[in-house]
Amino acid sequence: LLDEVTALVERPNVLVCTFEKEFLDVPQECLILTMKANQKYFPLLDAEGTLTNQFLVVSNISPDDASAVIGGNERVVRPRLADAKFFFDQDRKKTLASRVEGLSKVVYHNKLGTQGERTLRVKSIAEWVAAKISADPDLSGRAAYLAKADLLTDMVGEFPELQGVMGGYYARHDGEDELVAEAITDQYLLKKNENDDASNLVSVALVIADRVETVVGIWGIGLKPTGEKDPFALRRHALTLISSFEILSITALLSKGRMRLLLPELLQYTFDQFPRGLLASTTQTELIDFIYDRFHNRLVGMGSNKAEIVDAVLSPRPPLHDVVGRIRAVAAFARLPEAPALAAANKRISNILKKAQEVDAHVSEVLLKEPAEIALYAAMKDVAPKAAVQFESGDYTASLQTLAALRAPVDAFFDGVMVNAEEMDLRLNRQGLLKSLHDAMNRVADLSRLVAS
């Protein structure tokens, strides 16, 4: 707005105007929007961020007596504010719940049905997500049921930017639970760092349900992003999903709980809410790759993460809420003096196992002949269980640091042992030993990707 007004005037003269305080009974978002969008006025807030009944106008003239200019602008803004008050008063004569039925007449997409049908899908998903993240399923379902009802209000019809915001106000007026009202407001606002304390898990459940329904439905009918074209903002929705999972990981950590919401299960449950045969059967698989690609681009784009570390962590497709913690752990591991040798060994093991038939991670102590393989097996029996316990507790940094103790026995093994021995039983046993080592080392990330090609 400042740039626009600056370009409209040659001799700016800023004047202070006022309007009647009775208009402040209208939600300030409505008044601010109409003043800025319709009149190019600058609303004034107090120290607490609350709208006052004063606003600024920028005149292109500087008369000795500015009262006529001030009075004229005050007369112009009054009908705008009166319209906002009228819309607000009229909308509150009907409850949000009474408007939901009307969504069945609003087309969402010609293949995906009406907003009413979409509301039922989002409601089911929100209740399912809520059960996974320890939110209230009933409140989450109620929030989803009412979430789009404000699309049929006069205020949102006049100002589409106020979707969700007005729904929150109307929900409070109707006596809905405060968590429901907050969730309706937050559905368009929840991004990383905006509500990262996740104090209202009902909001998180609704945001996840709303975004995943859109992504699965739109992608499933073949409207994928292509190049720079992404008319349904699926890339942005994917990033919001990722941010929501990260917020939930913080909540689980603070409450010492365990995350039970996993992306593949979420995509499958959402897929099942659509009519059978409507969506492409490859939707879930393609979306997993799409979402992890979005995460990769965001993490590398932050600048503080090395691409090879991000690749190593994302390669095994870990739970979304674990990614950031694993990146920190791998970054710490990469700084250890043992890291290059272990990463190179891991890559060598990967190459050996790729050439072998299906290898079982089983080792027979009777078949351990060479001192180096006996030493490696003993070291693994000591180190691997400790690393596994640390991994299960979420301490990925400690898990990798524990595995770093394997460097010497691993180096000795490759120096003194022929893996592909002529005797089949020895060969399979040594491959099983390497498979066990490979599984232990790759719990946190694919460490072979830390080695330059």
Short mmCIF file of C-alpha atoms in Angstrom, two decimals, residues 21-198:
data_model
loop_
_atom_site.label_atom_id
_atom_site.label_comp_id
_atom_site.label_asym_id
_atom_site.label_seq_id
_atom_site.Cartn_x
_atom_site.Cartn_y
_atom_site.Cartn_z
CA LYS A 21 -16.06 4.63 17.56
CA GLU A 22 -19.21 2.55 17.15
CA PHE A 23 -17.66 0.99 14.06
CA LEU A 24 -14.96 -0.57 16.25
CA ASP A 25 -17.55 -3.18 17.26
CA VAL A 26 -16.93 -4.72 13.83
CA PRO A 27 -13.91 -7.10 13.64
CA GLN A 28 -10.88 -4.97 12.96
CA GLU A 29 -9.78 -7.17 10.05
CA CYS A 30 -12.90 -6.04 8.16
CA LEU A 31 -12.34 -2.35 8.83
CA ILE A 32 -8.63 -2.50 8.03
CA LEU A 33 -9.27 -4.32 4.77
CA THR A 34 -11.94 -1.93 3.54
CA MET A 35 -9.85 1.13 4.43
CA LYS A 36 -6.75 -0.20 2.70
CA ALA A 37 -8.28 -1.94 -0.30
CA ASN A 38 -11.09 0.46 -1.17
CA GLN A 39 -9.77 3.83 -0.04
CA LYS A 40 -5.97 3.50 0.16
CA TYR A 41 -6.08 4.73 3.76
CA PHE A 42 -3.61 3.73 6.46
CA PRO A 43 -5.37 2.46 9.62
CA LEU A 44 -3.74 3.30 12.95
CA LEU A 45 -3.26 0.74 15.72
CA ASP A 46 -2.44 1.24 19.37
CA ALA A 47 0.60 -0.20 21.14
CA GLU A 48 -1.22 -3.53 21.62
CA GLY A 49 -2.00 -3.82 17.90
CA THR A 50 -5.68 -2.96 18.31
CA LEU A 51 -7.36 -0.77 15.73
CA THR A 52 -8.19 2.80 16.78
CA ASN A 53 -10.78 5.11 15.24
CA GLN A 54 -8.04 7.15 13.57
CA PHE A 55 -6.54 6.65 10.12
CA LEU A 56 -4.13 8.43 7.80
CA VAL A 57 -4.84 9.80 4.35
CA VAL A 58 -2.20 11.02 1.92
CA SER A 59 -3.33 14.11 0.10
CA ASN A 60 -1.70 15.49 -3.05
CA ILE A 61 -2.30 19.07 -1.93
CA SER A 62 -1.28 21.07 1.12
CA PRO A 63 -3.92 23.75 1.73
CA ASP A 64 -3.58 26.24 4.57
CA ASP A 65 -6.78 24.83 6.03
CA ALA A 66 -6.90 21.04 5.62
CA SER A 67 -10.24 20.63 7.40
CA ALA A 68 -12.17 20.32 4.12
CA VAL A 69 -9.83 17.54 2.91
CA ILE A 70 -10.08 15.74 6.25
CA GLY A 71 -13.85 16.09 6.39
CA GLY A 72 -14.25 14.86 2.82
CA ASN A 73 -12.24 11.71 3.48
CA GLU A 74 -14.14 11.05 6.69
CA ARG A 75 -17.43 11.28 4.78
CA VAL A 76 -16.12 8.92 2.10
CA VAL A 77 -14.98 6.20 4.51
CA ARG A 78 -18.18 6.23 6.58
CA PRO A 79 -20.36 4.35 4.04
CA ARG A 80 -17.60 1.75 3.60
CA LEU A 81 -17.49 1.10 7.32
CA ALA A 82 -21.29 1.12 7.48
CA ASP A 83 -21.39 -1.57 4.80
CA ALA A 84 -18.96 -3.69 6.81
CA LYS A 85 -21.09 -3.25 9.94
CA PHE A 86 -24.22 -4.17 7.99
CA PHE A 87 -22.65 -7.34 6.61
CA PHE A 88 -21.41 -8.31 10.08
CA ASP A 89 -24.80 -7.73 11.70
CA GLN A 90 -26.67 -9.59 8.96
CA ASP A 91 -24.32 -12.58 8.95
CA ARG A 92 -24.78 -13.13 12.68
CA LYS A 93 -28.53 -13.62 12.22
CA LYS A 94 -27.78 -17.13 10.91
CA THR A 95 -25.48 -19.65 12.56
CA LEU A 96 -22.55 -21.17 10.73
CA ALA A 97 -24.05 -24.62 11.20
CA SER A 98 -27.23 -23.56 9.39
CA ARG A 99 -25.17 -22.54 6.37
CA VAL A 100 -23.37 -25.87 5.93
CA GLU A 101 -26.24 -27.42 3.99
CA GLY A 102 -25.88 -24.65 1.40
CA LEU A 103 -22.36 -25.87 0.59
CA SER A 104 -23.95 -28.78 -1.29
CA LYS A 105 -24.91 -26.25 -3.96
CA VAL A 106 -21.39 -24.82 -4.30
CA VAL A 107 -19.24 -26.65 -6.84
CA TYR A 108 -15.74 -27.44 -5.60
CA HIS A 109 -14.57 -29.19 -8.77
CA ASN A 110 -16.60 -30.85 -11.49
CA LYS A 111 -14.82 -34.18 -10.87
CA LEU A 112 -14.52 -33.91 -7.08
CA GLY A 113 -18.05 -32.75 -6.32
CA THR A 114 -19.39 -29.94 -4.18
CA GLN A 115 -18.01 -28.11 -1.17
CA GLY A 116 -20.56 -30.06 0.85
CA GLU A 117 -19.06 -33.38 -0.25
CA ARG A 118 -15.59 -32.03 0.38
CA THR A 119 -16.63 -30.94 3.89
CA LEU A 120 -17.62 -34.50 4.77
CA ARG A 121 -14.28 -35.82 3.51
CA VAL A 122 -12.28 -33.24 5.46
CA LYS A 123 -14.35 -33.93 8.58
CA SER A 124 -13.58 -37.65 8.42
CA ILE A 125 -9.87 -37.00 7.84
CA ALA A 126 -9.69 -34.42 10.65
CA GLU A 127 -11.24 -36.86 13.13
CA TRP A 128 -8.79 -39.59 12.06
CA VAL A 129 -5.79 -37.23 12.32
CA ALA A 130 -6.96 -35.96 15.71
CA ALA A 131 -6.95 -39.49 17.12
CA LYS A 132 -3.35 -39.88 15.93
CA ILE A 133 -2.05 -36.62 17.42
CA SER A 134 -3.96 -36.68 20.74
CA ALA A 135 -6.36 -33.90 19.72
CA ASP A 136 -10.08 -34.05 20.46
CA PRO A 137 -11.70 -35.91 17.53
CA ASP A 138 -15.14 -34.45 18.19
CA LEU A 139 -13.88 -30.85 18.25
CA SER A 140 -11.68 -31.49 15.21
CA GLY A 141 -14.62 -32.92 13.31
CA ARG A 142 -16.80 -29.99 14.34
CA ALA A 143 -14.16 -27.50 13.19
CA ALA A 144 -13.92 -29.27 9.83
CA TYR A 145 -17.71 -29.35 9.49
CA LEU A 146 -17.96 -25.58 9.99
CA ALA A 147 -14.68 -24.58 8.34
CA LYS A 148 -16.07 -23.56 4.94
CA ALA A 149 -19.48 -22.29 6.04
CA ASP A 150 -18.33 -18.66 6.06
CA LEU A 151 -17.95 -18.88 2.26
CA LEU A 152 -21.72 -18.28 2.18
CA THR A 153 -21.66 -15.14 4.35
CA ASP A 154 -22.09 -11.61 3.02
CA MET A 155 -18.79 -10.46 4.54
CA VAL A 156 -16.70 -13.15 2.84
CA GLY A 157 -18.66 -12.63 -0.36
CA GLU A 158 -17.54 -9.00 -0.31
CA PHE A 159 -14.05 -9.68 1.04
CA PRO A 160 -12.82 -13.20 0.08
CA GLU A 161 -9.54 -12.47 1.89
CA LEU A 162 -11.44 -12.83 5.18
CA GLN A 163 -12.20 -16.54 4.75
CA GLY A 164 -11.61 -18.34 8.00
CA VAL A 165 -11.16 -15.11 9.94
CA MET A 166 -14.89 -14.36 9.79
CA GLY A 167 -15.72 -18.00 10.40
CA GLY A 168 -13.84 -17.76 13.69
CA TYR A 169 -15.79 -14.66 14.75
CA TYR A 170 -19.13 -16.19 13.80
CA ALA A 171 -18.29 -19.48 15.56
CA ARG A 172 -17.64 -17.59 18.80
CA HIS A 173 -20.89 -15.68 18.36
CA ASP A 174 -22.72 -19.01 17.92
CA GLY A 175 -21.24 -20.34 21.16
CA GLU A 176 -18.95 -22.90 19.60
CA ASP A 177 -15.98 -24.18 21.60
CA GLU A 178 -13.05 -21.75 21.55
CA LEU A 179 -10.75 -24.44 20.13
CA VAL A 180 -13.16 -24.85 17.22
CA ALA A 181 -13.26 -21.11 16.60
CA GLU A 182 -9.46 -20.89 16.70
CA ALA A 183 -9.13 -23.80 14.29
CA ILE A 184 -11.50 -22.21 11.78
CA THR A 185 -9.44 -19.00 11.93
CA ASP A 186 -6.11 -20.81 11.72
CA GLN A 187 -6.97 -23.00 8.73
CA TYR A 188 -5.51 -20.45 6.28
CA LEU A 189 -2.82 -19.12 8.60
CA LEU A 190 -1.00 -22.12 10.05
CA LYS A 191 2.53 -22.00 8.68
CA LYS A 192 5.86 -22.64 10.24
CA ASN A 193 6.74 -20.10 12.95
CA GLU A 194 3.20 -18.66 13.08
CA ASN A 195 1.71 -21.16 15.52
CA ASP A 196 4.75 -23.28 16.21
CA ASP A 197 3.77 -23.87 19.85
CA ALA A 198 0.79 -25.85 18.45
#
